[in-house]
Amino acid sequence: MPRSSATAPPVDALLRRYSDPGEPVSCEPVTQGLLNRGYRLATTRGAYFLKHHLDGDREAIARQHRATQRLQTLGVPVAPPVEDANGDTVAVIGGRCYALHPWVEGRHRDGAQLTTLQSRRLGSLLGLVHTCLERVMAVDATARREYESADPEETFALIDELLGLARGARPRDAFDGLAEHRLLDRRELLERHADRRPPPASAGCWVHGDFHPLNLLYRGAEPAAIVDWDRLGVHPRAEEAVRAAAIFFVQPAGELELTKVRAYARAYRRAAGADAAELAAAVHRVWWERLNDFWILRWRYQLHDRRADPQFPAASALAVWWTREYEAVCEAFTG
């Protein structure tokens, strides 16, 4: 069978675990996605999505799989893994963890490609995910901890470190100039708003953990499958709703499309049974998170990984715009 990459998974050994999966025909990398390796595996019986879980935590992966199996029974659009001949969903081969999922035909759609009605449906979908997770996943007492917000003093130290790396980059390019500009902007904003650090949040529920356009497949106008449950965990649910909106509905200039945000948020509140106060607190905490977050610059300058660089212009502008339009953003989520 042709292999497209030296890192291609052990397809033959994997397929032997399944009952009549067909003979392998091709195994092509899926280029989208940052944290795992995925492949479109074609066999004589059809197509699959083969996922190589780089973190290798078999227990956590199996928990994600059980969650999606249960969610599917409640009508949530997901793509649970295929069970092998022994009923297992995680294959450990050569110390690496793999899972085989049905291939879902569909496309990713960001907020600019969604109508206001579809934005409303998106909010309802996330609300459905949260209420269904509450039904199928128990939260033990140890998971109900306090969730601290970012410490600005630690952020100031990180800004100084990243500024040094951006200024010292050679050869220097336009990204380095923008990074320096945004780091100086952000330091000024944090100095001005340091007294607005939110208190710890304590309400934790099971959430998807990474709900954004690349993890939602559409078939036509309707969601076909929510994928990539690697960050399934216990966190304040409304923060996921706000965080997702800030990714779906951010425009290239770093502004949020507030008309669609309002439709999305109203639908989410109805579906999840969340009130305006819960959303307002989440808006404040995610705004603060954005002010203190430099993950893209950390990837570039500390890890020498530039895959997320294209996201930086809009993401970095958003924090500045959100601070200026704080009241309008809050109203969009709560009105």
mmCIF file of C-alpha atoms in Angstrom, residues 35-256:
data_model
loop_
_atom_site.group_PDB
_atom_site.id
_atom_site.type_symbol
_atom_site.label_atom_id
_atom_site.label_comp_id
_atom_site.label_asym_id
_atom_site.label_seq_id
_atom_site.Cartn_x
_atom_site.Cartn_y
_atom_site.Cartn_z
ATOM 1 C CA LEU A 35 -1.985 18.750 18.138
ATOM 2 C CA ASN A 36 -2.427 15.241 16.678
ATOM 3 C CA ARG A 37 -1.733 13.337 13.489
ATOM 4 C CA GLY A 38 -4.725 12.288 11.422
ATOM 5 C CA TYR A 39 -5.043 10.258 8.240
ATOM 6 C CA ARG A 40 -7.699 9.403 5.711
ATOM 7 C CA LEU A 41 -7.426 5.628 5.499
ATOM 8 C CA ALA A 42 -9.128 4.066 2.498
ATOM 9 C CA THR A 43 -9.755 0.327 2.368
ATOM 10 C CA THR A 44 -11.634 -1.934 0.008
ATOM 11 C CA ARG A 45 -14.649 -1.553 2.317
ATOM 12 C CA GLY A 46 -14.710 2.229 2.654
ATOM 13 C CA ALA A 47 -12.959 5.159 4.311
ATOM 14 C CA TYR A 48 -11.910 5.816 7.890
ATOM 15 C CA PHE A 49 -10.313 8.584 9.893
ATOM 16 C CA LEU A 50 -7.238 7.158 11.586
ATOM 17 C CA LYS A 51 -6.028 9.202 14.520
ATOM 18 C CA HIS A 52 -2.614 8.996 16.141
ATOM 19 C CA HIS A 53 -2.952 10.384 19.674
ATOM 20 C CA LEU A 54 0.395 11.986 20.373
ATOM 21 C CA ASP A 55 -0.164 12.356 24.125
ATOM 22 C CA GLY A 56 -0.538 8.571 24.482
ATOM 23 C CA ASP A 57 -2.786 8.668 27.558
ATOM 24 C CA ARG A 58 -4.783 5.501 26.911
ATOM 25 C CA GLU A 59 -7.162 5.967 29.842
ATOM 26 C CA ALA A 60 -8.037 9.536 28.867
ATOM 27 C CA ILE A 61 -8.524 8.545 25.227
ATOM 28 C CA ALA A 62 -10.846 5.689 26.221
ATOM 29 C CA ARG A 63 -12.838 8.130 28.388
ATOM 30 C CA GLN A 64 -13.259 10.454 25.403
ATOM 31 C CA HIS A 65 -14.446 7.522 23.321
ATOM 32 C CA ARG A 66 -17.023 6.440 25.904
ATOM 33 C CA ALA A 67 -18.308 10.000 26.097
ATOM 34 C CA THR A 68 -18.859 10.246 22.340
ATOM 35 C CA GLN A 69 -20.572 6.854 22.257
ATOM 36 C CA ARG A 70 -23.005 8.002 24.934
ATOM 37 C CA LEU A 71 -23.518 11.399 23.312
ATOM 38 C CA GLN A 72 -24.427 9.742 20.033
ATOM 39 C CA THR A 73 -27.285 7.882 21.737
ATOM 40 C CA LEU A 74 -28.651 11.289 22.817
ATOM 41 C CA GLY A 75 -28.609 12.687 19.307
ATOM 42 C CA VAL A 76 -25.421 14.747 19.457
ATOM 43 C CA PRO A 77 -23.648 14.727 16.058
ATOM 44 C CA VAL A 78 -20.375 12.937 16.793
ATOM 45 C CA ALA A 79 -18.236 10.242 15.172
ATOM 46 C CA PRO A 80 -17.455 7.634 17.859
ATOM 47 C CA PRO A 81 -14.555 5.277 17.188
ATOM 48 C CA VAL A 82 -14.947 1.887 15.603
ATOM 49 C CA GLU A 83 -14.627 -0.993 18.084
ATOM 50 C CA ASP A 84 -12.133 -3.712 17.243
ATOM 51 C CA ALA A 85 -12.819 -7.437 17.406
ATOM 52 C CA ASN A 86 -12.400 -7.366 21.210
ATOM 53 C CA GLY A 87 -14.616 -4.310 21.732
ATOM 54 C CA ASP A 88 -11.678 -1.961 22.335
ATOM 55 C CA THR A 89 -11.445 1.491 20.758
ATOM 56 C CA VAL A 90 -7.808 2.355 21.541
ATOM 57 C CA ALA A 91 -5.055 0.421 19.787
ATOM 58 C CA VAL A 92 -1.600 0.585 21.373
ATOM 59 C CA ILE A 93 1.043 -0.428 18.828
ATOM 60 C CA GLY A 94 4.730 0.144 19.423
ATOM 61 C CA GLY A 95 3.863 2.207 22.490
ATOM 62 C CA ARG A 96 1.700 4.593 20.440
ATOM 63 C CA CYS A 97 -2.062 5.070 20.680
ATOM 64 C CA TYR A 98 -4.317 4.923 17.621
ATOM 65 C CA ALA A 99 -8.051 5.025 17.047
ATOM 66 C CA LEU A 100 -10.147 4.327 13.972
ATOM 67 C CA HIS A 101 -13.242 6.456 13.305
ATOM 68 C CA PRO A 102 -15.759 6.409 10.471
ATOM 69 C CA TRP A 103 -14.844 8.967 7.828
ATOM 70 C CA VAL A 104 -17.291 11.882 7.903
ATOM 71 C CA GLU A 105 -17.742 13.747 4.633
ATOM 72 C CA GLY A 106 -18.088 17.428 5.353
ATOM 73 C CA ARG A 107 -16.385 20.779 5.482
ATOM 74 C CA HIS A 108 -15.369 23.267 8.138
ATOM 75 C CA ARG A 109 -17.204 26.586 8.299
ATOM 76 C CA ASP A 110 -16.155 29.644 10.278
ATOM 77 C CA GLY A 111 -18.517 32.333 11.499
ATOM 78 C CA ALA A 112 -18.210 34.400 8.336
ATOM 79 C CA GLN A 113 -19.737 31.464 6.434
ATOM 80 C CA LEU A 114 -22.658 31.102 8.847
ATOM 81 C CA THR A 115 -25.923 33.004 8.558
ATOM 82 C CA THR A 116 -27.517 34.493 11.659
ATOM 83 C CA LEU A 117 -29.879 31.504 11.766
ATOM 84 C CA GLN A 118 -26.954 29.092 11.531
ATOM 85 C CA SER A 119 -25.170 31.032 14.271
ATOM 86 C CA ARG A 120 -28.229 30.472 16.436
ATOM 87 C CA ARG A 121 -28.109 26.756 15.652
ATOM 88 C CA LEU A 122 -24.432 26.712 16.586
ATOM 89 C CA GLY A 123 -25.254 28.112 20.027
ATOM 90 C CA SER A 124 -28.023 25.560 20.463
ATOM 91 C CA LEU A 125 -25.630 22.786 19.476
ATOM 92 C CA LEU A 126 -23.050 23.751 22.087
ATOM 93 C CA GLY A 127 -25.796 24.040 24.683
ATOM 94 C CA LEU A 128 -26.920 20.531 23.738
ATOM 95 C CA VAL A 129 -23.360 19.255 24.125
ATOM 96 C CA HIS A 130 -23.107 20.687 27.630
ATOM 97 C CA THR A 131 -26.477 19.423 28.841
ATOM 98 C CA CYS A 132 -25.871 15.965 27.373
ATOM 99 C CA LEU A 133 -22.391 15.751 28.872
ATOM 100 C CA GLU A 134 -23.971 16.530 32.225
ATOM 101 C CA ARG A 135 -26.211 13.487 31.733
ATOM 102 C CA VAL A 136 -23.530 11.020 30.660
ATOM 103 C CA MET A 137 -20.435 12.126 32.621
ATOM 104 C CA ALA A 138 -20.171 12.309 36.386
ATOM 105 C CA VAL A 139 -18.156 15.089 38.019
ATOM 106 C CA ASP A 140 -16.388 13.861 41.141
ATOM 107 C CA ALA A 141 -15.632 16.119 44.073
ATOM 108 C CA THR A 142 -11.933 16.453 43.231
ATOM 109 C CA ALA A 143 -12.783 17.965 39.840
ATOM 110 C CA ARG A 144 -14.891 20.736 41.386
ATOM 111 C CA ARG A 145 -11.941 22.953 42.141
ATOM 112 C CA GLU A 146 -11.409 26.663 41.840
ATOM 113 C CA TYR A 147 -10.164 27.906 38.472
ATOM 114 C CA GLU A 148 -7.689 30.714 39.009
ATOM 115 C CA SER A 149 -7.402 33.540 36.514
ATOM 116 C CA ALA A 150 -4.069 34.586 35.047
ATOM 117 C CA ASP A 151 -1.678 36.465 37.330
ATOM 118 C CA PRO A 152 -0.651 39.722 35.606
ATOM 119 C CA GLU A 153 2.756 39.744 37.323
ATOM 120 C CA GLU A 154 3.590 36.443 35.639
ATOM 121 C CA THR A 155 2.314 37.869 32.356
ATOM 122 C CA PHE A 156 4.563 40.938 32.630
ATOM 123 C CA ALA A 157 7.570 38.642 33.033
ATOM 124 C CA LEU A 158 6.494 36.608 29.993
ATOM 125 C CA ILE A 159 6.005 39.777 27.924
ATOM 126 C CA ASP A 160 9.553 40.882 28.740
ATOM 127 C CA GLU A 161 10.912 37.475 27.694
ATOM 128 C CA LEU A 162 8.937 37.387 24.445
ATOM 129 C CA LEU A 163 9.895 40.978 23.619
ATOM 130 C CA GLY A 164 13.545 40.021 23.879
ATOM 131 C CA LEU A 165 13.040 37.034 21.589
ATOM 132 C CA ALA A 166 11.019 39.000 19.025
ATOM 133 C CA ARG A 167 13.530 41.858 18.920
ATOM 134 C CA GLY A 168 16.425 39.440 18.621
ATOM 135 C CA ALA A 169 14.917 37.324 15.837
ATOM 136 C CA ARG A 170 17.149 36.968 12.791
ATOM 137 C CA PRO A 171 16.308 37.333 10.016
ATOM 138 C CA ARG A 172 13.646 39.745 11.240
ATOM 139 C CA ASP A 173 10.355 39.799 9.343
ATOM 140 C CA ALA A 174 6.949 41.512 9.476
ATOM 141 C CA PHE A 175 5.645 39.012 12.025
ATOM 142 C CA ASP A 176 8.410 39.971 14.468
ATOM 143 C CA GLY A 177 7.495 43.633 14.090
ATOM 144 C CA LEU A 178 3.820 42.926 14.717
ATOM 145 C CA ALA A 179 4.676 40.734 17.706
ATOM 146 C CA GLU A 180 6.736 43.526 19.269
ATOM 147 C CA HIS A 181 3.937 46.044 18.661
ATOM 148 C CA ARG A 182 1.281 43.791 20.189
ATOM 149 C CA LEU A 183 3.414 42.887 23.192
ATOM 150 C CA LEU A 184 3.931 46.566 24.003
ATOM 151 C CA ASP A 185 0.194 47.213 23.494
ATOM 152 C CA ARG A 186 -0.712 44.359 25.767
ATOM 153 C CA ARG A 187 1.650 45.434 28.527
ATOM 154 C CA GLU A 188 0.063 48.880 28.506
ATOM 155 C CA LEU A 189 -3.458 47.387 28.622
ATOM 156 C CA LEU A 190 -2.559 45.102 31.514
ATOM 157 C CA GLU A 191 -1.001 47.945 33.475
ATOM 158 C CA ARG A 192 -4.185 49.953 32.963
ATOM 159 C CA HIS A 193 -6.584 47.117 33.836
ATOM 160 C CA ALA A 194 -4.633 45.029 36.360
ATOM 161 C CA ASP A 195 -7.217 45.794 39.058
ATOM 162 C CA ARG A 196 -9.906 44.020 37.001
ATOM 163 C CA ARG A 197 -8.441 40.537 37.469
ATOM 164 C CA PRO A 198 -11.467 38.222 37.946
ATOM 165 C CA PRO A 199 -11.851 36.084 41.060
ATOM 166 C CA PRO A 200 -11.531 32.289 40.835
ATOM 167 C CA ALA A 201 -14.401 30.440 39.148
ATOM 168 C CA SER A 202 -15.721 27.351 40.883
ATOM 169 C CA ALA A 203 -18.552 25.971 38.736
ATOM 170 C CA GLY A 204 -17.110 23.107 36.702
ATOM 171 C CA CYS A 205 -18.927 20.906 34.198
ATOM 172 C CA TRP A 206 -17.759 18.528 31.493
ATOM 173 C CA VAL A 207 -17.068 20.446 28.292
ATOM 174 C CA HIS A 208 -15.652 19.606 24.860
ATOM 175 C CA GLY A 209 -12.632 21.741 25.653
ATOM 176 C CA ASP A 210 -11.723 22.810 22.106
ATOM 177 C CA PHE A 211 -14.918 23.820 20.306
ATOM 178 C CA HIS A 212 -13.912 25.769 17.195
ATOM 179 C CA PRO A 213 -14.397 25.641 13.399
ATOM 180 C CA LEU A 214 -11.742 22.995 12.714
ATOM 181 C CA ASN A 215 -13.456 20.635 15.155
ATOM 182 C CA LEU A 216 -16.916 20.892 13.611
ATOM 183 C CA LEU A 217 -17.788 19.376 10.254
ATOM 184 C CA TYR A 218 -20.786 20.566 8.242
ATOM 185 C CA ARG A 219 -22.666 18.666 5.581
ATOM 186 C CA GLY A 220 -24.467 21.385 3.667
ATOM 187 C CA ALA A 221 -25.983 23.778 6.177
ATOM 188 C CA GLU A 222 -26.179 21.296 9.059
ATOM 189 C CA PRO A 223 -23.506 20.129 11.516
ATOM 190 C CA ALA A 224 -22.468 16.567 10.666
ATOM 191 C CA ALA A 225 -19.982 15.819 13.453
ATOM 192 C CA ILE A 226 -18.169 17.421 16.372
ATOM 193 C CA VAL A 227 -14.680 15.932 16.350
ATOM 194 C CA ASP A 228 -11.445 15.994 18.364
ATOM 195 C CA TRP A 229 -12.475 15.440 21.979
ATOM 196 C CA ASP A 230 -8.887 15.376 23.259
ATOM 197 C CA ARG A 231 -9.485 18.253 25.672
ATOM 198 C CA LEU A 232 -12.663 16.863 27.165
ATOM 199 C CA GLY A 233 -12.535 18.002 30.763
ATOM 200 C CA VAL A 234 -14.228 19.740 33.684
ATOM 201 C CA HIS A 235 -14.287 23.536 33.332
ATOM 202 C CA PRO A 236 -16.758 26.434 33.663
ATOM 203 C CA ARG A 237 -19.162 25.712 30.797
ATOM 204 C CA ALA A 238 -20.082 29.288 29.857
ATOM 205 C CA GLU A 239 -16.408 30.083 29.345
ATOM 206 C CA GLU A 240 -16.321 27.470 26.600
ATOM 207 C CA ALA A 241 -19.320 29.178 24.995
ATOM 208 C CA VAL A 242 -17.602 32.584 25.066
ATOM 209 C CA ARG A 243 -14.239 31.178 23.984
ATOM 210 C CA ALA A 244 -15.825 29.387 21.033
ATOM 211 C CA ALA A 245 -17.649 32.527 19.895
ATOM 212 C CA ALA A 246 -14.385 34.471 20.048
ATOM 213 C CA ILE A 247 -12.923 31.990 17.554
ATOM 214 C CA PHE A 248 -15.936 31.424 15.294
ATOM 215 C CA PHE A 249 -16.945 35.066 14.973
ATOM 216 C CA VAL A 250 -13.642 36.945 14.987
ATOM 217 C CA GLN A 251 -13.057 38.938 11.812
ATOM 218 C CA PRO A 252 -9.645 39.467 10.162
ATOM 219 C CA ALA A 253 -9.310 42.918 11.747
ATOM 220 C CA GLY A 254 -9.827 41.410 15.209
ATOM 221 C CA GLU A 255 -13.445 42.478 15.787
ATOM 222 C CA LEU A 256 -16.288 40.162 16.745
#
